[in-house]
Amino acid sequence: MAISAVEELLLYVVGGPVVVWFAWRVLEWGCLNPRRLGRALRAQGLHGTTYRFPAGDVKEAVRLLAAERAKPMPLQFHDISARVQPLVHNTIKEHG
């Protein structure tokens, strides 16, 4: 079952813009909106780490968690926030 030239042209005319629209929506969702939000937050005085596509702060979170777990925890230690969520603790310590 072969497609005629008219059907193929119709497929490109309809399918091409749909693919371009979908690619634009994914780009806007994954890159442009987070950057706009970060820029707006910095303009309001909320400074933090910049957005990194696609994983964000995952590498830093894993590094901080490994560094925190490498040290033994004292028995009388009650402030466990740095131990449980070191990225959040570090971000609050750096940026307020």
Short mmCIF file of N, CA and C in Angstrom, two decimals:
data_model
loop_
_atom_site.label_atom_id
_atom_site.label_comp_id
_atom_site.label_asym_id
_atom_site.label_seq_id
_atom_site.Cartn_x
_atom_site.Cartn_y
_atom_site.Cartn_z
N MET A 1 0.84 -1.17 0.00
CA MET A 1 0.00 0.00 0.00
C MET A 1 0.89 1.24 0.00
N ALA A 2 1.08 1.82 -1.15
CA ALA A 2 1.95 2.98 -1.31
C ALA A 2 1.16 4.27 -1.10
N ILE A 3 1.87 5.29 -0.65
CA ILE A 3 1.22 6.58 -0.44
C ILE A 3 1.42 7.41 -1.71
N SER A 4 0.39 8.11 -2.09
CA SER A 4 0.52 8.96 -3.27
C SER A 4 1.27 10.24 -2.90
N ALA A 5 1.67 10.98 -3.91
CA ALA A 5 2.44 12.21 -3.70
C ALA A 5 1.61 13.25 -2.96
N VAL A 6 0.32 13.29 -3.22
CA VAL A 6 -0.55 14.26 -2.55
C VAL A 6 -0.66 13.93 -1.07
N GLU A 7 -0.82 12.64 -0.75
CA GLU A 7 -0.91 12.24 0.66
C GLU A 7 0.41 12.51 1.39
N GLU A 8 1.52 12.28 0.72
CA GLU A 8 2.82 12.54 1.33
C GLU A 8 3.01 14.04 1.58
N LEU A 9 2.62 14.87 0.61
CA LEU A 9 2.71 16.32 0.79
C LEU A 9 1.82 16.78 1.93
N LEU A 10 0.61 16.23 2.01
CA LEU A 10 -0.30 16.57 3.09
C LEU A 10 0.28 16.17 4.44
N LEU A 11 0.94 15.03 4.48
CA LEU A 11 1.57 14.57 5.71
C LEU A 11 2.66 15.55 6.15
N TYR A 12 3.48 16.02 5.23
CA TYR A 12 4.53 16.98 5.57
C TYR A 12 3.95 18.35 5.96
N VAL A 13 2.90 18.77 5.26
CA VAL A 13 2.31 20.08 5.53
C VAL A 13 1.64 20.10 6.90
N VAL A 14 1.00 19.01 7.29
CA VAL A 14 0.33 18.95 8.59
C VAL A 14 1.29 18.49 9.68
N GLY A 15 2.10 17.49 9.39
CA GLY A 15 2.99 16.91 10.41
C GLY A 15 4.17 17.79 10.77
N GLY A 16 4.70 18.53 9.81
CA GLY A 16 5.86 19.38 10.07
C GLY A 16 5.60 20.44 11.13
N PRO A 17 4.55 21.24 10.96
CA PRO A 17 4.26 22.24 12.00
C PRO A 17 3.92 21.62 13.37
N VAL A 18 3.30 20.45 13.37
CA VAL A 18 2.99 19.79 14.64
C VAL A 18 4.28 19.40 15.36
N VAL A 19 5.24 18.87 14.62
CA VAL A 19 6.53 18.48 15.22
C VAL A 19 7.28 19.72 15.72
N VAL A 20 7.28 20.79 14.93
CA VAL A 20 7.94 22.03 15.34
C VAL A 20 7.27 22.61 16.58
N TRP A 21 5.93 22.60 16.62
CA TRP A 21 5.20 23.11 17.78
C TRP A 21 5.53 22.29 19.03
N PHE A 22 5.54 20.97 18.89
CA PHE A 22 5.85 20.11 20.03
C PHE A 22 7.28 20.33 20.52
N ALA A 23 8.23 20.46 19.59
CA ALA A 23 9.63 20.71 19.98
C ALA A 23 9.75 22.05 20.70
N TRP A 24 9.03 23.07 20.23
CA TRP A 24 9.06 24.37 20.89
C TRP A 24 8.49 24.29 22.30
N ARG A 25 7.39 23.56 22.46
CA ARG A 25 6.78 23.41 23.79
C ARG A 25 7.73 22.71 24.76
N VAL A 26 8.41 21.68 24.30
CA VAL A 26 9.37 20.96 25.15
C VAL A 26 10.54 21.88 25.51
N LEU A 27 11.05 22.64 24.55
CA LEU A 27 12.14 23.58 24.81
C LEU A 27 11.70 24.65 25.81
N GLU A 28 10.50 25.16 25.63
CA GLU A 28 10.00 26.18 26.55
C GLU A 28 9.81 25.63 27.95
N TRP A 29 9.28 24.42 28.07
CA TRP A 29 9.06 23.79 29.37
C TRP A 29 10.37 23.45 30.06
N GLY A 30 11.34 22.92 29.30
CA GLY A 30 12.57 22.43 29.91
C GLY A 30 13.65 23.46 30.11
N CYS A 31 13.68 24.50 29.29
CA CYS A 31 14.78 25.47 29.36
C CYS A 31 14.33 26.90 29.60
N LEU A 32 13.39 27.37 28.81
CA LEU A 32 13.07 28.79 28.84
C LEU A 32 12.29 29.22 30.07
N ASN A 33 11.25 28.48 30.45
CA ASN A 33 10.47 28.85 31.63
C ASN A 33 11.28 28.84 32.91
N PRO A 34 12.09 27.80 33.18
CA PRO A 34 12.90 27.85 34.40
C PRO A 34 13.89 29.01 34.42
N ARG A 35 14.45 29.36 33.28
CA ARG A 35 15.37 30.49 33.24
C ARG A 35 14.63 31.80 33.49
N ARG A 36 13.44 31.95 32.90
CA ARG A 36 12.64 33.15 33.15
C ARG A 36 12.28 33.27 34.63
N LEU A 37 11.89 32.15 35.22
CA LEU A 37 11.54 32.15 36.64
C LEU A 37 12.74 32.52 37.50
N GLY A 38 13.90 31.95 37.20
CA GLY A 38 15.12 32.29 37.94
C GLY A 38 15.48 33.75 37.81
N ARG A 39 15.33 34.30 36.61
CA ARG A 39 15.62 35.71 36.40
C ARG A 39 14.65 36.59 37.20
N ALA A 40 13.37 36.21 37.22
CA ALA A 40 12.39 36.99 37.97
C ALA A 40 12.66 36.91 39.47
N LEU A 41 13.04 35.74 39.96
CA LEU A 41 13.34 35.60 41.38
C LEU A 41 14.58 36.39 41.77
N ARG A 42 15.61 36.38 40.91
CA ARG A 42 16.81 37.17 41.21
C ARG A 42 16.49 38.67 41.20
N ALA A 43 15.58 39.09 40.32
CA ALA A 43 15.19 40.50 40.28
C ALA A 43 14.48 40.91 41.57
N GLN A 44 13.84 39.96 42.23
CA GLN A 44 13.15 40.24 43.49
C GLN A 44 14.06 40.07 44.70
N GLY A 45 15.31 39.68 44.47
CA GLY A 45 16.26 39.57 45.56
C GLY A 45 16.46 38.16 46.08
N LEU A 46 15.88 37.16 45.46
CA LEU A 46 16.05 35.77 45.89
C LEU A 46 17.15 35.13 45.05
N HIS A 47 18.34 35.09 45.58
CA HIS A 47 19.46 34.53 44.85
C HIS A 47 19.66 33.08 45.26
N GLY A 48 19.96 32.25 44.32
CA GLY A 48 20.22 30.84 44.57
C GLY A 48 21.06 30.28 43.46
N THR A 49 21.09 28.97 43.36
CA THR A 49 21.86 28.35 42.28
C THR A 49 21.14 28.56 40.96
N THR A 50 21.90 28.68 39.88
CA THR A 50 21.29 28.86 38.57
C THR A 50 20.77 27.53 38.06
N TYR A 51 19.79 27.60 37.17
CA TYR A 51 19.17 26.40 36.62
C TYR A 51 20.12 25.73 35.64
N ARG A 52 20.27 24.43 35.79
CA ARG A 52 21.10 23.64 34.87
C ARG A 52 20.25 22.52 34.30
N PHE A 53 20.09 22.52 32.99
CA PHE A 53 19.29 21.51 32.30
C PHE A 53 20.12 20.27 32.11
N PRO A 54 19.61 19.08 32.24
CA PRO A 54 18.30 18.64 32.67
C PRO A 54 18.26 18.23 34.14
N ALA A 55 19.41 18.09 34.77
CA ALA A 55 19.41 17.48 36.10
C ALA A 55 19.42 18.49 37.24
N GLY A 56 19.73 19.73 36.97
CA GLY A 56 19.74 20.72 38.04
C GLY A 56 20.89 20.51 39.01
N ASP A 57 20.58 20.40 40.29
CA ASP A 57 21.59 20.28 41.34
C ASP A 57 21.83 18.84 41.77
N VAL A 58 21.52 17.87 40.94
CA VAL A 58 21.64 16.47 41.35
C VAL A 58 23.09 16.10 41.63
N LYS A 59 24.01 16.52 40.78
CA LYS A 59 25.43 16.19 41.00
C LYS A 59 25.93 16.76 42.32
N GLU A 60 25.58 18.02 42.58
CA GLU A 60 26.00 18.65 43.83
C GLU A 60 25.34 17.98 45.03
N ALA A 61 24.07 17.59 44.90
CA ALA A 61 23.38 16.92 46.00
C ALA A 61 24.02 15.57 46.32
N VAL A 62 24.38 14.82 45.30
CA VAL A 62 25.03 13.52 45.51
C VAL A 62 26.40 13.72 46.14
N ARG A 63 27.14 14.72 45.68
CA ARG A 63 28.47 15.00 46.24
C ARG A 63 28.37 15.40 47.71
N LEU A 64 27.43 16.28 48.04
CA LEU A 64 27.27 16.71 49.43
C LEU A 64 26.80 15.57 50.32
N LEU A 65 25.90 14.74 49.81
CA LEU A 65 25.40 13.60 50.59
C LEU A 65 26.51 12.60 50.86
N ALA A 66 27.35 12.33 49.86
CA ALA A 66 28.46 11.40 50.05
C ALA A 66 29.47 11.97 51.05
N ALA A 67 29.74 13.26 50.97
CA ALA A 67 30.68 13.88 51.91
C ALA A 67 30.12 13.86 53.33
N GLU A 68 28.82 14.04 53.47
CA GLU A 68 28.21 14.05 54.80
C GLU A 68 28.16 12.65 55.40
N ARG A 69 27.91 11.66 54.55
CA ARG A 69 27.83 10.28 55.05
C ARG A 69 29.21 9.67 55.32
N ALA A 70 30.26 10.28 54.79
CA ALA A 70 31.61 9.75 55.01
C ALA A 70 32.08 10.02 56.43
N LYS A 71 31.52 11.06 57.05
CA LYS A 71 31.92 11.40 58.42
C LYS A 71 30.99 10.69 59.41
N PRO A 72 31.52 10.18 60.51
CA PRO A 72 30.64 9.58 61.52
C PRO A 72 29.86 10.66 62.26
N MET A 73 28.66 10.28 62.70
CA MET A 73 27.81 11.22 63.42
C MET A 73 27.97 10.99 64.93
N PRO A 74 28.23 12.02 65.71
CA PRO A 74 28.37 11.85 67.16
C PRO A 74 27.05 11.38 67.79
N LEU A 75 27.15 10.69 68.91
CA LEU A 75 25.95 10.16 69.56
C LEU A 75 25.04 11.25 70.10
N GLN A 76 25.58 12.33 70.60
CA GLN A 76 24.78 13.40 71.18
C GLN A 76 24.40 14.47 70.16
N PHE A 77 24.46 14.15 68.91
CA PHE A 77 24.19 15.11 67.83
C PHE A 77 22.70 15.13 67.54
N HIS A 78 22.04 16.29 67.73
CA HIS A 78 20.60 16.39 67.51
C HIS A 78 20.23 17.20 66.28
N ASP A 79 21.13 17.96 65.74
CA ASP A 79 20.84 18.76 64.55
C ASP A 79 21.16 17.91 63.32
N ILE A 80 20.16 17.16 62.86
CA ILE A 80 20.40 16.21 61.77
C ILE A 80 20.04 16.76 60.40
N SER A 81 19.62 18.03 60.31
CA SER A 81 19.20 18.57 59.02
C SER A 81 20.33 18.55 57.99
N ALA A 82 21.54 18.84 58.43
CA ALA A 82 22.68 18.82 57.50
C ALA A 82 22.99 17.40 57.06
N ARG A 83 22.68 16.44 57.88
CA ARG A 83 22.96 15.04 57.56
C ARG A 83 21.89 14.46 56.64
N VAL A 84 20.64 14.85 56.83
CA VAL A 84 19.54 14.28 56.06
C VAL A 84 19.42 14.94 54.69
N GLN A 85 19.46 16.27 54.66
CA GLN A 85 19.35 17.00 53.41
C GLN A 85 20.48 18.03 53.30
N PRO A 86 21.66 17.58 52.94
CA PRO A 86 22.79 18.51 52.92
C PRO A 86 22.68 19.60 51.86
N LEU A 87 22.01 19.33 50.73
CA LEU A 87 21.87 20.36 49.71
C LEU A 87 21.00 21.51 50.21
N VAL A 88 19.89 21.18 50.84
CA VAL A 88 19.00 22.21 51.37
C VAL A 88 19.71 23.00 52.47
N HIS A 89 20.40 22.29 53.36
CA HIS A 89 21.13 22.94 54.44
C HIS A 89 22.21 23.87 53.89
N ASN A 90 22.93 23.41 52.89
CA ASN A 90 23.99 24.22 52.27
C ASN A 90 23.41 25.44 51.55
N THR A 91 22.29 25.27 50.86
CA THR A 91 21.66 26.37 50.15
C THR A 91 21.17 27.44 51.13
N ILE A 92 20.56 27.01 52.22
CA ILE A 92 20.10 27.97 53.23
C ILE A 92 21.28 28.68 53.87
N LYS A 93 22.35 27.95 54.12
CA LYS A 93 23.54 28.54 54.73
C LYS A 93 24.17 29.58 53.79
N GLU A 94 24.20 29.29 52.49
CA GLU A 94 24.83 30.20 51.53
C GLU A 94 23.94 31.39 51.16
N HIS A 95 22.66 31.11 50.90
CA HIS A 95 21.79 32.14 50.31
C HIS A 95 20.76 32.70 51.29
N GLY A 96 20.68 32.16 52.46
CA GLY A 96 19.76 32.69 53.47
C GLY A 96 18.38 32.12 53.43
#
